[in-house]
Coordinates of C-alpha atoms in Angstrom, one line a residue:
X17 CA -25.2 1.4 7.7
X18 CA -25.8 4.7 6.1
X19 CA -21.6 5.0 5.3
X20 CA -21.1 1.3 3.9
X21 CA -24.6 1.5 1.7
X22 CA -23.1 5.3 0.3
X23 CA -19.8 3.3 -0.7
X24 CA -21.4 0.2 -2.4
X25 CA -23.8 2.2 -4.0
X26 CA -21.1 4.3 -5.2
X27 CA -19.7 1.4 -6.8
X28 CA -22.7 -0.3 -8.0
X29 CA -23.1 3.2 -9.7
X30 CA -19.7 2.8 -11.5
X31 CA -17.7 5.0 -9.5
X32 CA -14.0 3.8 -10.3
X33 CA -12.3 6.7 -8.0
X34 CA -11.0 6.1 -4.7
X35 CA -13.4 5.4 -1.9
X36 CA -12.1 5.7 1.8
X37 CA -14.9 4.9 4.8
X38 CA -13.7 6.1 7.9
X39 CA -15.2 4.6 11.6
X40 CA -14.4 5.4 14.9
X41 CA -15.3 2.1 15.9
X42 CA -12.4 -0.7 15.5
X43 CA -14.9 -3.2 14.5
X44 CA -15.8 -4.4 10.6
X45 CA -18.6 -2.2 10.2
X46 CA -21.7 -3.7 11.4
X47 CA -25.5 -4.1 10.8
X48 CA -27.3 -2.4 13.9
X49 CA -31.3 -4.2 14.5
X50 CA -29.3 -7.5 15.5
X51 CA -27.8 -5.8 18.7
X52 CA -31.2 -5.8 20.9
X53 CA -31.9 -9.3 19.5
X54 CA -29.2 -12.1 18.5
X55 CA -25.8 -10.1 19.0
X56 CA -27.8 -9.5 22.9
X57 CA -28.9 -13.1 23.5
X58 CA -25.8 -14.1 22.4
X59 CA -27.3 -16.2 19.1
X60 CA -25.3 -14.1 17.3
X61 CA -21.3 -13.0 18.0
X62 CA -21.6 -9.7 15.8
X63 CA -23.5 -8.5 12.8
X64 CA -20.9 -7.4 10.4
X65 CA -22.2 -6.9 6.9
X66 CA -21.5 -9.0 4.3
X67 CA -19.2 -6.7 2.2
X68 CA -15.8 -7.1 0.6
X69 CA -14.6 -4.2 0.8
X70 CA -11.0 -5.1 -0.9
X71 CA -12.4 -6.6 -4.1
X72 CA -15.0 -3.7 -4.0
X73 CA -12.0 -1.4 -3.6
X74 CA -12.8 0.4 -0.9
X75 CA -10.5 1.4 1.6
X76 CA -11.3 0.7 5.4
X77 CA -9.9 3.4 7.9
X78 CA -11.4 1.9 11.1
X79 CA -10.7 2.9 14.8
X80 CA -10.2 6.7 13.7
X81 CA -11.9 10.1 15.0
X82 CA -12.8 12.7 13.0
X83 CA -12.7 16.0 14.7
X84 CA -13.1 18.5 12.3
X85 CA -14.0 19.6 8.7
X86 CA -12.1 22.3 6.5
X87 CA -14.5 23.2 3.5
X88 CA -12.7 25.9 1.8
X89 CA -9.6 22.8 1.8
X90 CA -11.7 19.9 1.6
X91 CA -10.3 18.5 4.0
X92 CA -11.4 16.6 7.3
X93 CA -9.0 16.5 10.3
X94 CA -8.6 13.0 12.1
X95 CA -6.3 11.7 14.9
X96 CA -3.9 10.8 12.1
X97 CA -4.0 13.8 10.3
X98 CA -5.9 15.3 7.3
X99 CA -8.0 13.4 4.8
X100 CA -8.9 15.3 1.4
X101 CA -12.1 14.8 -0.8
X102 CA -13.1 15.2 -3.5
X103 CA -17.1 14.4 -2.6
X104 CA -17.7 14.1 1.1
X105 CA -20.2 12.1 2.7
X106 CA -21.2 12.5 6.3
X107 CA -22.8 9.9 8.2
X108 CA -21.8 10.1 11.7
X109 CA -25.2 8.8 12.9
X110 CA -26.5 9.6 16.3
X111 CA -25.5 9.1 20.0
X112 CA -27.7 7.9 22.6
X113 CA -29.2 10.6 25.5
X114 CA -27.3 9.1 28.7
X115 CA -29.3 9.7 32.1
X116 CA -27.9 12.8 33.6
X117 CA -26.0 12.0 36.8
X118 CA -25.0 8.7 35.5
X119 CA -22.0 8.9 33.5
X120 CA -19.3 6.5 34.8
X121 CA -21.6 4.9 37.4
X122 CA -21.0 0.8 37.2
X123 CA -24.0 -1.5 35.8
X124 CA -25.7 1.6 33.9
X125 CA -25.5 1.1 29.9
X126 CA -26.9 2.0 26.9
X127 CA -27.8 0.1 23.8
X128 CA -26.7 1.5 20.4
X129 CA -23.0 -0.4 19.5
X130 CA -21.4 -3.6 18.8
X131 CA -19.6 -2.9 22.4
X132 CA -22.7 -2.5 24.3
X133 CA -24.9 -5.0 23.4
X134 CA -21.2 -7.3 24.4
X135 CA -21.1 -5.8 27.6
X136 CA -24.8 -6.2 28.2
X137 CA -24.8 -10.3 27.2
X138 CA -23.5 -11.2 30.8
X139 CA -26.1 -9.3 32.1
X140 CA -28.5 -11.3 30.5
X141 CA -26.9 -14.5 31.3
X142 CA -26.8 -14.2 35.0
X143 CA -30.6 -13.4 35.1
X144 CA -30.2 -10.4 37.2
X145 CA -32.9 -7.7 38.0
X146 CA -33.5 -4.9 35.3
X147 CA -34.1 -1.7 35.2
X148 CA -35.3 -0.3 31.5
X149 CA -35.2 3.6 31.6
X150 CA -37.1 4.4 28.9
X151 CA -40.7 2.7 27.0
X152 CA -39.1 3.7 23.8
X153 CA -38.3 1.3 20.6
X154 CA -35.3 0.3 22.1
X155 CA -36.6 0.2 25.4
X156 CA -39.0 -2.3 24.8
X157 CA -36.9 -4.4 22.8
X158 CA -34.4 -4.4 25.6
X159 CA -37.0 -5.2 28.2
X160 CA -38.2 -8.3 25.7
X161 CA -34.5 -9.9 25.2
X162 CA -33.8 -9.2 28.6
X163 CA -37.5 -11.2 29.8
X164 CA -36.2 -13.9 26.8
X165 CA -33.1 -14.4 28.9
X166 CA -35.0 -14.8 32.4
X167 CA -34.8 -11.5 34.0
X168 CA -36.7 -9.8 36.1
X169 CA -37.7 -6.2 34.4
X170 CA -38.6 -2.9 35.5
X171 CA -39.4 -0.3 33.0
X172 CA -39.0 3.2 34.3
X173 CA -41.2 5.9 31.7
X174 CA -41.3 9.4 32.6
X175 CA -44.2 10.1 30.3
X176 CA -47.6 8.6 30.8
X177 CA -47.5 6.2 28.4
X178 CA -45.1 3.8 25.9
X179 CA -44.0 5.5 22.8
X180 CA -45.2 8.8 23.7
X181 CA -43.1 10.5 21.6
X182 CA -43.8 8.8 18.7
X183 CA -47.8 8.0 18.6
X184 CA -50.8 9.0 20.1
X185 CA -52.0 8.0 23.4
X186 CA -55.6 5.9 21.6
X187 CA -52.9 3.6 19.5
X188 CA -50.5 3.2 22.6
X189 CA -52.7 1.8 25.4
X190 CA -53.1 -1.4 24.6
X191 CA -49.3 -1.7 23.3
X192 CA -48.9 -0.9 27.5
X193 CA -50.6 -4.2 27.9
X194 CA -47.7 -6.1 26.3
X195 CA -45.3 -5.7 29.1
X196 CA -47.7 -7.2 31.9
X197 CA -48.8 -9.8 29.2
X198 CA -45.0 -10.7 29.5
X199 CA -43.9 -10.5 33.2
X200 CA -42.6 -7.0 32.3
X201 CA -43.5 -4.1 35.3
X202 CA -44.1 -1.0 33.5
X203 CA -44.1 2.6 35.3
X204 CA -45.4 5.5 33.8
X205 CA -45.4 8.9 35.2
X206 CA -42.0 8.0 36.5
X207 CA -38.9 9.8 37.2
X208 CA -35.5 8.7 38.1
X209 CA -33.6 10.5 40.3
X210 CA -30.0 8.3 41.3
X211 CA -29.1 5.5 40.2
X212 CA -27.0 4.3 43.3
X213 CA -24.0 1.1 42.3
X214 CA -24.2 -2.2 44.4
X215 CA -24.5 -5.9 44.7
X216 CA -27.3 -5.1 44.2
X217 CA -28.1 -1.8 42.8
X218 CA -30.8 0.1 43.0
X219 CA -32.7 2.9 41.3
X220 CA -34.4 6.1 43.2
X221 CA -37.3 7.2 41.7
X222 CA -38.0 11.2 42.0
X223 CA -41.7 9.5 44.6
X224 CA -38.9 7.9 46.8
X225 CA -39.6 4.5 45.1
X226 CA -36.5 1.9 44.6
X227 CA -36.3 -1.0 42.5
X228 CA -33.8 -3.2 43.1
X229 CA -31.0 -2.7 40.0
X230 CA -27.9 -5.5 39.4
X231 CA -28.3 -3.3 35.7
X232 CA -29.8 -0.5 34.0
X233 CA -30.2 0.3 30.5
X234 CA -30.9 3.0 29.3
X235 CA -32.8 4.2 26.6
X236 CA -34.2 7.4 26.2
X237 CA -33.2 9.0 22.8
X238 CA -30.8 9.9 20.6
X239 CA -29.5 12.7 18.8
X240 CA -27.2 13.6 15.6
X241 CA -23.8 12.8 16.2
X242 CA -22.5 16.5 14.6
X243 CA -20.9 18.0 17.7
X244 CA -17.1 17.2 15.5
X245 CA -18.7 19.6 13.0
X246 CA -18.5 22.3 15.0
X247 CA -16.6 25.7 13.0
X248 CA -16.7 24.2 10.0
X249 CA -19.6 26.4 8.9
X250 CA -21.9 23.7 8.2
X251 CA -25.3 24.9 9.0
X252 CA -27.4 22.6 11.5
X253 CA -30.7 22.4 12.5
X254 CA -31.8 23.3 16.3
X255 CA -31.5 20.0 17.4
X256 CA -28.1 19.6 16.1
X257 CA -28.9 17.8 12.4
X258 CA -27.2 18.7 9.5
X259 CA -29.4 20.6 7.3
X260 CA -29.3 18.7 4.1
X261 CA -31.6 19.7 1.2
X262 CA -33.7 17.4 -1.1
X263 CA -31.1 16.3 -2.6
X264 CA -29.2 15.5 0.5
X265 CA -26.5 18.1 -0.3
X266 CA -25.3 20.3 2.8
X267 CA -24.7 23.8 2.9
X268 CA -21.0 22.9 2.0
X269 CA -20.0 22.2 -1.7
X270 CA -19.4 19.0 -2.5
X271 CA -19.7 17.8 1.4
X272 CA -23.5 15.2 1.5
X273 CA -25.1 13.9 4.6
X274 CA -27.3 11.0 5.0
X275 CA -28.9 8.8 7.8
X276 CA -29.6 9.6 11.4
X277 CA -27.4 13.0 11.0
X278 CA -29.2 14.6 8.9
X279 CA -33.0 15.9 8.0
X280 CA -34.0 16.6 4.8
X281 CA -37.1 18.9 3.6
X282 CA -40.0 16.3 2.5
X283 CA -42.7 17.4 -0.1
X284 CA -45.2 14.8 0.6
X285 CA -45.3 15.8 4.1
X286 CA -44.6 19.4 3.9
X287 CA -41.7 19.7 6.9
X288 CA -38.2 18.6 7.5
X289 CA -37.9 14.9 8.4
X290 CA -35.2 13.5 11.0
X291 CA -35.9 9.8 10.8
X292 CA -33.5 7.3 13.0
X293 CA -34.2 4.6 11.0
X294 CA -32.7 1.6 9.1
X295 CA -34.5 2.3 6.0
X296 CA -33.4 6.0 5.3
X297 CA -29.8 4.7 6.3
X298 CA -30.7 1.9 3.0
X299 CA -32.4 4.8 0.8
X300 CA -30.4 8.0 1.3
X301 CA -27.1 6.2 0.2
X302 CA -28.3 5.3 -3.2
X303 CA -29.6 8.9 -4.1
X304 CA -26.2 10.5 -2.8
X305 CA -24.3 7.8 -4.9
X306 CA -26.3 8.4 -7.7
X307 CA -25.6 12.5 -7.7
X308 CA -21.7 12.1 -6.8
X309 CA -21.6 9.8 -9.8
X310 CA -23.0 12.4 -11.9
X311 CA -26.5 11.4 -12.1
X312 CA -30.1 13.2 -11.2
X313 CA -31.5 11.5 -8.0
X314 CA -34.2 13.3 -7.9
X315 CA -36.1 14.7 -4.8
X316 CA -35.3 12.5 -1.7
X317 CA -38.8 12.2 -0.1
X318 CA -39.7 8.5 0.9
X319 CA -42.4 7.3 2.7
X320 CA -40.4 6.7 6.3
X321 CA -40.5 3.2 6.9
X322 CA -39.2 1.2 10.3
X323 CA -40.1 -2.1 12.2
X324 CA -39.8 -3.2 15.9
X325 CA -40.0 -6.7 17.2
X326 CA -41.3 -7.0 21.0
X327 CA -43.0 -9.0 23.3
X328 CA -43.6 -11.7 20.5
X329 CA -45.0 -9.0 18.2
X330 CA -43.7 -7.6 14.4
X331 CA -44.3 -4.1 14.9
X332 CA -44.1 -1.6 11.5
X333 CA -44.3 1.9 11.1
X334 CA -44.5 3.6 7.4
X335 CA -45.1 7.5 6.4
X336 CA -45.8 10.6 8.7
X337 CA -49.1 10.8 11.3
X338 CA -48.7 14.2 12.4
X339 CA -50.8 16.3 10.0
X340 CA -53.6 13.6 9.7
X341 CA -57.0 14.2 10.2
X342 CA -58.7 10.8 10.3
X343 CA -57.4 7.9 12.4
X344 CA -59.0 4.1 10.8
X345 CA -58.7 0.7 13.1
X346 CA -58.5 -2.3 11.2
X347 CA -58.4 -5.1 13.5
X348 CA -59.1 -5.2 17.4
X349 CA -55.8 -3.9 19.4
X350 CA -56.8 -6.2 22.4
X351 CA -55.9 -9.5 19.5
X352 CA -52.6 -10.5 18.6
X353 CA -52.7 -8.6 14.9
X354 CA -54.1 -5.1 14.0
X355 CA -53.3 -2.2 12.5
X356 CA -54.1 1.6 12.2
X357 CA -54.4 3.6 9.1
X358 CA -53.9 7.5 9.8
X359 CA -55.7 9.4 6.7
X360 CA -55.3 13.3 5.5
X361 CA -58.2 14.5 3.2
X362 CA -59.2 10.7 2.1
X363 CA -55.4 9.8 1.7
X364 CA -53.4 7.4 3.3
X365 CA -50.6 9.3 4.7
X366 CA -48.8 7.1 7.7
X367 CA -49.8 3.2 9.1
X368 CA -49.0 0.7 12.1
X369 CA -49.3 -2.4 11.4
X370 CA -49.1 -5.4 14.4
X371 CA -48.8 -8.4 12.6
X372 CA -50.0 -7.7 9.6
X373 CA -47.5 -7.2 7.0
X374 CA -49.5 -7.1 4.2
X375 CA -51.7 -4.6 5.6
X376 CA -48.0 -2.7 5.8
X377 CA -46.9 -3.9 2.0
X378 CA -50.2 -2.9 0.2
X379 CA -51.0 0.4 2.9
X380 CA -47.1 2.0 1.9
X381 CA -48.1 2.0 -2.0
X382 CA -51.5 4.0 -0.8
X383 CA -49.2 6.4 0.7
X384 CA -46.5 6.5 -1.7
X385 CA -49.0 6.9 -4.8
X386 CA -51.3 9.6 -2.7
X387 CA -54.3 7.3 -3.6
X388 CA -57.0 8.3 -1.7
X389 CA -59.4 5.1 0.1
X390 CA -62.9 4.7 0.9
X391 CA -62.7 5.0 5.0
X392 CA -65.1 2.4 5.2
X393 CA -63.7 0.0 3.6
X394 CA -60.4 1.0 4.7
X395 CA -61.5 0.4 8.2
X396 CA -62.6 -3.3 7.5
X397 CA -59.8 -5.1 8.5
X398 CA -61.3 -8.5 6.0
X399 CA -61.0 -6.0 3.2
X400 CA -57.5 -6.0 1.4
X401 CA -56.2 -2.2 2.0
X402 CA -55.2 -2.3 -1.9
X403 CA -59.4 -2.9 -2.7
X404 CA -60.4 -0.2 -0.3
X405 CA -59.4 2.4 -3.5
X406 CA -62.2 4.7 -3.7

């Protein structure tokens, strides 16, 4: 996403020198939120993006590995030999965590490329029993397609609750209640410790519990997809993110990083943002299009934005909770929509909305503008968020 969007853009910019993407992948590159949906229930055969690349003149090298990066050369090594630039753009993305012990195991798999949500289809198909490591984003939208489809799910969390990771336990309780609500078994608190192959499987939980497992997918994180970077001098965050600056540039002249590989240091928030979304792989291209072609971006600093769709629900996320002081309900979480509105000093600074979009549309301009509400009001779920202005 991140790559095509930073090649477009540079065209829609009025670029006219040669652009090159380069993929490991073989495929035509490929839209990802469609894998754990239609590409996985096979409503879909892939998700490729609607792009000409010829008449846009840009060149496709697809099916090649980079391995390395020569700054003082500019120069990137791949399998076929060196590539120079002029401007370089990294957007490697990030690789899913596998489940130690499990690497080459038959009927474990993860979910994050064209290739897996193939291999995972049959899967689906023959109805067989499931076992979901991981009550993560992707984990739950697994653990939906895969009850869409007619199997029998097990979802294996090590942390005491859903989306621990990414929201506070008050907001996440009653999302735990989707999984029931859908013939999903969830387990908290729960540790794997083998998964052991079979007709069927089965997975061994750290207690000495085993769930029956014809397949298990897992889904427990990723991280930046920078380990071809290392030597080159680039400097990387602890977790392994390229260290881009608010302008997206790296430490490297003329060498740009955008998407999942790369944090950038936000102003509104105050801290360096990693966000594994679609929408900063949509945004960051055009700012790093914009500045290769000559122009002033400006600060990068958006208000993060993603959305989820499980168990029948249209979940979306927009700005940063971490430093708020005031958590709003709008809405009862035991219905089928609601939202929460987190505030910092009166402001709007992050929102979940559960089917309520425009709650989402109208409470992303609060935070983008820094207009402070009335929490009353705010907290009214018949009041428009937009009228809740104090």
């Amino acid at each position: 996403m991140a790559g095509v969007q930073t090649a477009v853009a540079l065209r829609e910019r009025g670029f006219t020198g040669p652009v090159t993407l380069i993929g490991a992948e073989p495929h035509q590159p490929y839209d990802r939120p469609p894998l754990s949906k239609a590409v996985l229930l096979g409503k879909a055969e892939d998700s490729a993006f609607d792009v000409d690349f010829d008449e846009l003149g840009i060149e496709l090298r697809l099916g090649l590995d980079v391995t390395g990066l020569r700054a003082a050369d500019h120069e990137i090594d791949t399998e076929a030999g060196p590539v120079a630039y002029d401007a370089l753009v990294l957007a490697t993305g990030a690789q899913p965590v596998t489940l130690p012990g499990t690497d080459g195991v038959p009927g474990v798999h993860l979910l994050r490329t064209l290739d897996d949500a193939v291999r995972l289809g049959p899967v689906l198909e023959r109805r067989h029993d499931v076992v979901v490591v991981g009550a993560g984003w992707i984990g739950a939208e697994f653990a939906t397609a895969a009850r869409a489809a007619g199997c029998a799910v097990t979802v294996v969390e090590a942390a005491d609750r859903p989306l621990a990771g990414a929201l506070p336990a008050e907001v996440t309780s009653p999302m735990a209640e989707w999984y029931g609500e859908n013939g999903a078994e969830l387990l908290t608190e729960a540790r794997v410790h083998t998964v052991e192959p079979g007709a069927p499987g089965r997975v061994v939980l750290a207690d000495g519990r085993e769930l029956p497992a014809d397949a298990v997918v897992v889904g427990i994180g990723a991280r930046p997809a920078t380990g071809w970077l290392t030597g080159s001098g680039i400097a990387l965050d602890p977790d392994g993110a390229v260290t881009a600056d608010e302008r997206l540039r790296t430490s490297l002249p003329d060498v740009y990083s955008v998407g999942d590989c790369a944090s950038f240091p936000s102003a509104r928030y105050g801290r360096r943002l990693l966000v594994h979304h679609w929408d900063n792989a949509l945004q960051g291209p055009r700012s790093v299009a914009a500045a290769i072609a000559g122009e002033d971006p400006g600060p990068y600093d958006p208000v993060p934005y993603f959305w989820s769709e499980q168990f029948g629900r249209f979940v979306q996320f927009a700005g940063h909770h971490a430093d708020a002081d005031e958590l709003l309900w709008r809405g009862d979480p035991a219905e089928q929509a609601w939202s929460v509105l987190w505030l910092r000093a009166g402001v709007p600074v992050a929102l979940l909305a559960v089917g309520r979009p425009r709650d989402l549309a109208q409470g992303r301009k609060l935070i983008e503008a820094g207009t402070a509400v009335d929490p009353a009001r705010a907290a009214d779920p018949a009041v428009p968020l937009k009228a809740a202005v104090a």
